[in-house]
C-alpha positions as YAML, in Angstrom:
chain: A
units: angstrom
residues:
- id: 1
  name: MET
  ca: [43.85, 37.92, -59.42]
- id: 2
  name: LYS
  ca: [44.07, 41.49, -60.56]
- id: 3
  name: ARG
  ca: [45.18, 42.95, -63.84]
- id: 4
  name: ALA
  ca: [48.68, 44.34, -63.53]
- id: 5
  name: HIS
  ca: [50.51, 46.80, -65.72]
- id: 6
  name: GLY
  ca: [54.21, 46.64, -66.51]
- id: 7
  name: GLN
  ca: [56.39, 48.46, -68.98]
- id: 8
  name: MET
  ca: [56.78, 46.57, -72.23]
- id: 9
  name: SER
  ca: [60.59, 46.67, -72.10]
- id: 10
  name: GLU
  ca: [60.38, 44.31, -69.10]
- id: 11
  name: SER
  ca: [57.81, 41.94, -70.63]
- id: 12
  name: LEU
  ca: [58.37, 38.20, -70.85]
- id: 13
  name: LEU
  ca: [57.80, 38.38, -74.63]
- id: 14
  name: LEU
  ca: [60.70, 40.78, -75.13]
- id: 15
  name: GLY
  ca: [62.89, 38.81, -72.75]
- id: 16
  name: ALA
  ca: [62.19, 35.62, -74.71]
- id: 17
  name: MET
  ca: [62.98, 37.22, -78.08]
- id: 18
  name: LEU
  ca: [66.21, 38.76, -76.76]
- id: 19
  name: ALA
  ca: [67.25, 35.46, -75.16]
- id: 20
  name: MET
  ca: [66.63, 33.65, -78.45]
- id: 21
  name: ALA
  ca: [68.94, 36.12, -80.20]
- id: 22
  name: GLY
  ca: [71.49, 35.71, -77.39]
- id: 23
  name: GLY
  ca: [71.57, 31.94, -77.75]
- id: 24
  name: PHE
  ca: [71.96, 32.29, -81.50]
- id: 25
  name: PHE
  ca: [74.92, 34.68, -81.08]
- id: 26
  name: ASP
  ca: [76.89, 32.25, -78.94]
- id: 27
  name: ALA
  ca: [76.27, 29.27, -81.22]
- id: 28
  name: TYR
  ca: [77.14, 31.34, -84.28]
- id: 29
  name: THR
  ca: [80.42, 32.79, -83.03]
- id: 30
  name: TYR
  ca: [81.60, 29.49, -81.57]
- id: 31
  name: LEU
  ca: [80.72, 27.33, -84.58]
- id: 32
  name: CYS
  ca: [81.32, 29.78, -87.40]
- id: 33
  name: ARG
  ca: [83.70, 32.47, -86.17]
- id: 34
  name: GLY
  ca: [86.69, 30.75, -84.60]
- id: 35
  name: LYS
  ca: [85.30, 29.17, -81.41]
- id: 36
  name: VAL
  ca: [85.03, 32.44, -79.52]
- id: 37
  name: PHE
  ca: [82.22, 33.18, -77.07]
- id: 38
  name: ALA
  ca: [80.55, 36.49, -77.85]
- id: 39
  name: ASN
  ca: [78.06, 36.68, -74.98]
- id: 40
  name: ALA
  ca: [79.38, 35.82, -71.53]
- id: 41
  name: GLN
  ca: [83.04, 36.79, -71.36]
- id: 42
  name: THR
  ca: [84.07, 34.32, -68.63]
- id: 43
  name: GLY
  ca: [85.10, 31.70, -71.20]
- id: 44
  name: ASN
  ca: [87.06, 34.26, -73.20]
- id: 45
  name: ILE
  ca: [88.84, 35.49, -70.06]
- id: 46
  name: VAL
  ca: [89.86, 31.95, -69.14]
- id: 47
  name: LEU
  ca: [91.07, 31.20, -72.68]
- id: 48
  name: PHE
  ca: [92.87, 34.55, -72.79]
- id: 49
  name: GLY
  ca: [94.78, 33.61, -69.65]
- id: 50
  name: ALA
  ca: [95.49, 30.09, -70.89]
- id: 51
  name: ASN
  ca: [96.95, 31.36, -74.16]
- id: 52
  name: ILE
  ca: [99.10, 33.89, -72.35]
- id: 53
  name: ALA
  ca: [100.46, 31.08, -70.17]
- id: 54
  name: GLU
  ca: [101.30, 29.09, -73.30]
- id: 55
  name: GLY
  ca: [102.86, 32.08, -75.04]
- id: 56
  name: ASN
  ca: [100.25, 32.13, -77.82]
- id: 57
  name: TRP
  ca: [100.09, 35.91, -77.99]
- id: 58
  name: LEU
  ca: [98.14, 36.24, -81.25]
- id: 59
  name: ARG
  ca: [95.54, 33.73, -80.11]
- id: 60
  name: ALA
  ca: [95.34, 35.49, -76.75]
- id: 61
  name: ALA
  ca: [94.58, 38.75, -78.55]
- id: 62
  name: GLU
  ca: [91.66, 37.08, -80.35]
- id: 63
  name: TYR
  ca: [90.07, 36.47, -76.95]
- id: 64
  name: PHE
  ca: [91.08, 39.79, -75.39]
- id: 65
  name: LEU
  ca: [89.55, 42.00, -78.09]
- id: 66
  name: PRO
  ca: [85.98, 40.67, -77.59]
- id: 67
  name: ILE
  ca: [86.42, 41.24, -73.84]
- id: 68
  name: LEU
  ca: [87.40, 44.85, -74.50]
- id: 69
  name: ALA
  ca: [84.54, 45.24, -76.97]
- id: 70
  name: PHE
  ca: [82.08, 43.97, -74.35]
- id: 71
  name: ALA
  ca: [83.26, 46.62, -71.89]
- id: 72
  name: LEU
  ca: [82.90, 49.31, -74.56]
- id: 73
  name: GLY
  ca: [79.39, 48.05, -75.36]
- id: 74
  name: VAL
  ca: [78.35, 48.67, -71.75]
- id: 75
  name: VAL
  ca: [79.75, 52.20, -72.02]
- id: 76
  name: ALA
  ca: [77.87, 52.78, -75.29]
- id: 77
  name: ALA
  ca: [74.55, 51.61, -73.84]
- id: 78
  name: GLU
  ca: [74.94, 53.95, -70.88]
- id: 79
  name: ILE
  ca: [75.73, 56.86, -73.19]
- id: 80
  name: VAL
  ca: [72.58, 56.17, -75.23]
- id: 81
  name: LYS
  ca: [70.53, 55.91, -72.05]
- id: 82
  name: ARG
  ca: [71.82, 59.17, -70.56]
- id: 83
  name: ARG
  ca: [71.53, 61.08, -73.82]
- id: 84
  name: TYR
  ca: [68.06, 59.97, -74.95]
- id: 85
  name: LYS
  ca: [66.14, 58.85, -71.85]
- id: 86
  name: LYS
  ca: [64.85, 62.34, -71.03]
- id: 87
  name: ARG
  ca: [64.07, 63.07, -74.71]
- id: 88
  name: GLN
  ca: [61.88, 60.01, -75.35]
- id: 89
  name: SER
  ca: [58.68, 62.04, -75.50]
- id: 90
  name: ASP
  ca: [60.25, 64.42, -78.01]
- id: 91
  name: ILE
  ca: [61.67, 61.82, -80.40]
- id: 92
  name: ASN
  ca: [58.77, 59.34, -79.98]
- id: 93
  name: ILE
  ca: [61.11, 56.41, -79.49]
- id: 94
  name: HIS
  ca: [62.37, 54.62, -76.39]
- id: 95
  name: TRP
  ca: [66.11, 54.78, -75.75]
- id: 96
  name: ARG
  ca: [66.16, 50.98, -75.68]
- id: 97
  name: GLN
  ca: [64.76, 50.93, -79.22]
- id: 98
  name: ILE
  ca: [67.80, 52.94, -80.30]
- id: 99
  name: VAL
  ca: [70.01, 50.24, -78.80]
- id: 100
  name: VAL
  ca: [68.09, 47.55, -80.72]
- id: 101
  name: LEU
  ca: [68.44, 49.51, -83.97]
- id: 102
  name: VAL
  ca: [72.21, 49.73, -83.44]
- id: 103
  name: GLU
  ca: [72.25, 45.96, -82.86]
- id: 104
  name: ILE
  ca: [70.38, 45.26, -86.09]
- id: 105
  name: VAL
  ca: [72.62, 47.52, -88.19]
- id: 106
  name: LEU
  ca: [75.81, 45.99, -86.80]
- id: 107
  name: LEU
  ca: [74.50, 42.44, -87.22]
- id: 108
  name: ILE
  ca: [73.64, 43.03, -90.88]
- id: 109
  name: ALA
  ca: [77.15, 44.37, -91.46]
- id: 110
  name: ALA
  ca: [78.77, 41.46, -89.60]
- id: 111
  name: ALA
  ca: [76.83, 38.84, -91.56]
- id: 112
  name: PHE
  ca: [78.54, 39.91, -94.79]
- id: 113
  name: LEU
  ca: [82.10, 39.83, -93.45]
- id: 114
  name: PRO
  ca: [84.23, 36.86, -94.62]
- id: 115
  name: GLN
  ca: [85.98, 34.26, -92.47]
- id: 116
  name: THR
  ca: [89.21, 36.22, -92.75]
- id: 117
  name: LEU
  ca: [87.58, 38.87, -90.55]
- id: 118
  name: ASN
  ca: [86.30, 36.56, -87.82]
- id: 119
  name: THR
  ca: [88.01, 38.58, -85.10]
- id: 120
  name: THR
  ca: [86.22, 41.70, -86.30]
- id: 121
  name: VAL
  ca: [82.87, 39.88, -86.26]
- id: 122
  name: ASN
  ca: [83.47, 38.58, -82.74]
- id: 123
  name: ILE
  ca: [84.33, 42.09, -81.59]
- id: 124
  name: MET
  ca: [81.12, 43.45, -83.13]
- id: 125
  name: ILE
  ca: [78.90, 40.75, -81.61]
- id: 126
  name: SER
  ca: [80.51, 41.11, -78.18]
- id: 127
  name: PHE
  ca: [79.82, 44.84, -78.38]
- id: 128
  name: ILE
  ca: [76.20, 44.10, -79.38]
- id: 129
  name: CYS
  ca: [75.70, 41.62, -76.55]
- id: 130
  name: ALA
  ca: [77.02, 44.09, -74.00]
- id: 131
  name: MET
  ca: [74.63, 46.79, -75.19]
- id: 132
  name: GLN
  ca: [71.75, 44.32, -74.99]
- id: 133
  name: VAL
  ca: [72.50, 42.93, -71.55]
- id: 134
  name: GLU
  ca: [73.08, 46.42, -70.14]
- id: 135
  name: SER
  ca: [69.85, 47.81, -71.60]
- id: 136
  name: PHE
  ca: [67.46, 44.93, -70.85]
- id: 137
  name: ARG
  ca: [68.05, 43.79, -67.29]
- id: 138
  name: LYS
  ca: [64.61, 42.87, -65.95]
- id: 139
  name: VAL
  ca: [61.64, 40.66, -66.76]
- id: 140
  name: ARG
  ca: [58.51, 41.62, -64.83]
- id: 141
  name: GLY
  ca: [60.57, 43.28, -62.13]
- id: 142
  name: SER
  ca: [63.16, 40.51, -61.68]
- id: 143
  name: ALA
  ca: [66.80, 40.86, -62.69]
- id: 144
  name: PHE
  ca: [67.78, 38.61, -65.59]
- id: 145
  name: ALA
  ca: [70.19, 38.36, -68.52]
- id: 146
  name: THR
  ca: [69.42, 37.68, -72.17]
- id: 147
  name: THR
  ca: [72.94, 36.81, -73.34]
- id: 148
  name: MET
  ca: [73.98, 34.31, -70.65]
- id: 149
  name: CYS
  ca: [72.24, 31.71, -68.48]
- id: 150
  name: THR
  ca: [74.26, 31.19, -65.29]
- id: 151
  name: GLY
  ca: [72.57, 33.97, -63.32]
- id: 152
  name: ASN
  ca: [69.13, 33.02, -64.62]
- id: 153
  name: LEU
  ca: [69.67, 29.38, -63.63]
- id: 154
  name: ARG
  ca: [70.80, 30.38, -60.15]
- id: 155
  name: SER
  ca: [67.91, 32.81, -59.61]
- id: 156
  name: GLY
  ca: [65.28, 30.47, -61.06]
- id: 157
  name: THR
  ca: [66.43, 27.57, -58.90]
- id: 158
  name: GLU
  ca: [66.56, 29.80, -55.83]
- id: 159
  name: GLN
  ca: [62.96, 30.87, -56.40]
- id: 160
  name: LEU
  ca: [61.97, 27.24, -56.91]
- id: 161
  name: VAL
  ca: [63.40, 26.36, -53.49]
- id: 162
  name: ILE
  ca: [61.59, 29.31, -51.91]
- id: 163
  name: TRP
  ca: [58.31, 28.13, -53.44]
- id: 164
  name: ALA
  ca: [58.89, 24.54, -52.25]
- id: 165
  name: GLN
  ca: [59.58, 25.72, -48.72]
- id: 166
  name: THR
  ca: [56.95, 28.46, -48.37]
- id: 167
  name: GLY
  ca: [54.36, 27.92, -51.10]
- id: 168
  name: ASP
  ca: [54.92, 31.52, -52.25]
- id: 169
  name: ARG
  ca: [53.06, 31.86, -55.56]
- id: 170
  name: ASN
  ca: [55.16, 34.87, -56.52]
- id: 171
  name: ALA
  ca: [58.28, 32.69, -56.24]
- id: 172
  name: ILE
  ca: [56.91, 30.02, -58.58]
- id: 173
  name: ARG
  ca: [55.90, 32.75, -61.06]
- id: 174
  name: LYS
  ca: [59.48, 34.03, -61.06]
- id: 175
  name: THR
  ca: [60.76, 30.47, -61.47]
- id: 176
  name: ARG
  ca: [58.62, 30.03, -64.59]
- id: 177
  name: ASN
  ca: [59.92, 33.31, -66.02]
- id: 178
  name: TYR
  ca: [63.58, 32.46, -65.42]
- id: 179
  name: TYR
  ca: [63.31, 28.97, -66.88]
- id: 180
  name: ALA
  ca: [61.32, 30.28, -69.83]
- id: 181
  name: ILE
  ca: [64.17, 32.67, -70.65]
- id: 182
  name: ILE
  ca: [66.65, 29.77, -70.41]
- id: 183
  name: LEU
  ca: [64.53, 27.63, -72.74]
- id: 184
  name: PHE
  ca: [64.38, 30.40, -75.33]
- id: 185
  name: PHE
  ca: [68.15, 30.83, -75.05]
- id: 186
  name: ILE
  ca: [68.54, 27.11, -75.75]
- id: 187
  name: LEU
  ca: [66.12, 27.40, -78.67]
- id: 188
  name: GLY
  ca: [68.15, 30.26, -80.10]
- id: 189
  name: GLY
  ca: [71.34, 28.24, -79.74]
- id: 190
  name: ALA
  ca: [69.78, 25.26, -81.51]
- id: 191
  name: ILE
  ca: [68.49, 27.41, -84.35]
- id: 192
  name: GLY
  ca: [71.88, 29.10, -84.58]
- id: 193
  name: ALA
  ca: [73.71, 25.77, -84.81]
- id: 194
  name: LEU
  ca: [71.36, 24.34, -87.45]
- id: 195
  name: THR
  ca: [71.21, 27.41, -89.69]
- id: 196
  name: THR
  ca: [74.91, 28.20, -89.40]
- id: 197
  name: ALA
  ca: [75.73, 24.67, -90.53]
- id: 198
  name: ARG
  ca: [73.55, 25.15, -93.60]
- id: 199
  name: ILE
  ca: [74.08, 28.73, -94.73]
- id: 200
  name: GLY
  ca: [77.26, 29.81, -92.98]
- id: 201
  name: GLU
  ca: [78.11, 33.40, -92.17]
- id: 202
  name: LYS
  ca: [74.84, 34.93, -93.38]
- id: 203
  name: ALA
  ca: [72.83, 32.88, -90.86]
- id: 204
  name: LEU
  ca: [73.44, 35.81, -88.53]
- id: 205
  name: LEU
  ca: [70.82, 37.78, -90.48]
- id: 206
  name: LEU
  ca: [68.12, 35.60, -88.88]
- id: 207
  name: THR
  ca: [68.72, 37.29, -85.53]
- id: 208
  name: CYS
  ca: [67.27, 40.46, -87.02]
- id: 209
  name: ILE
  ca: [63.83, 38.79, -86.92]
- id: 210
  name: PRO
  ca: [63.44, 38.59, -83.11]
- id: 211
  name: LEU
  ca: [65.21, 41.92, -82.68]
- id: 212
  name: SER
  ca: [62.87, 43.62, -85.15]
- id: 213
  name: LEU
  ca: [59.95, 42.19, -83.19]
- id: 214
  name: VAL
  ca: [61.44, 43.64, -80.00]
- id: 215
  name: PHE
  ca: [61.76, 47.04, -81.67]
- id: 216
  name: ALA
  ca: [58.17, 46.98, -82.92]
- id: 217
  name: VAL
  ca: [56.57, 45.70, -79.72]
- id: 218
  name: MET
  ca: [58.20, 48.43, -77.67]
- id: 219
  name: PHE
  ca: [55.90, 50.98, -79.30]
- id: 220
  name: VAL
  ca: [53.30, 49.49, -76.95]
- id: 221
  name: GLU
  ca: [53.65, 51.41, -73.70]
- id: 222
  name: GLU
  ca: [52.54, 48.75, -71.23]
- id: 223
  name: GLU
  ca: [52.24, 45.00, -70.86]
- id: 224
  name: HIS
  ca: [48.94, 43.87, -69.32]
- id: 225
  name: THR
  ca: [49.05, 40.67, -67.31]
- id: 226
  name: LEU
  ca: [46.82, 38.78, -64.91]
- id: 227
  name: GLU
  ca: [49.50, 38.26, -62.32]
- id: 228
  name: ALA
  ca: [48.44, 38.64, -58.72]
- id: 229
  name: GLU
  ca: [51.30, 40.97, -57.94]
- id: 230
  name: GLU
  ca: [54.07, 42.68, -59.88]
- id: 231
  name: THR
  ca: [57.33, 43.55, -58.20]
- id: 232
  name: ALA
  ca: [57.54, 47.25, -57.41]
- id: 233
  name: GLY
  ca: [60.36, 49.62, -58.11]
- id: 234
  name: LYS
  ca: [60.76, 49.18, -61.85]
- id: 235
  name: GLU
  ca: [63.04, 51.57, -63.65]
- id: 236
  name: ARG
  ca: [62.07, 52.90, -67.06]
...
């Protein structure tokens, strides 16, 4: 085993904290903000189509706007990346930290909006989730998502099969990472459901805790691990 170095933005710790926030977002918007999914837009797209078929145009719009906001969030994350990536040494902050700061500010604002503005909140959280999933796309060199689980489940199970067939230790390491992210997503969803039931709209403020940790930890340049091998080709 040799000590490996990886950039902190791809660390398992950051992935776990982001996944916890992602799980919380989905539980919060579904239970507290009109049964809309803020993270993965597949459910919203299906419900958008179903409401169009039934002629429920206003309800269809409630699902379409988060979809549009998600697309705009991807655009926003790319703009931040292109504008600040080359200036990181000058401003002493990683471009991904700027994304996290934007998330925190928008979440604080959304937590204080009343139920009459649920559509606005869902738009804001969909925008936030898109920025997050576009900015944080790897854990220790492997592609993953922090705001949805389908891809992580597929990839983790695939690596498990590879390990079972070949005994590849790198495959079982990736399996552990993928399933760890899924477990933290579930934990975030459970916390979101419990706290939303007790304190309502302002439960969203709790997501600022893991996101603040992500922001702070990223001041550390590298993650040091004892993995035998890290996947090459990481992108800063």
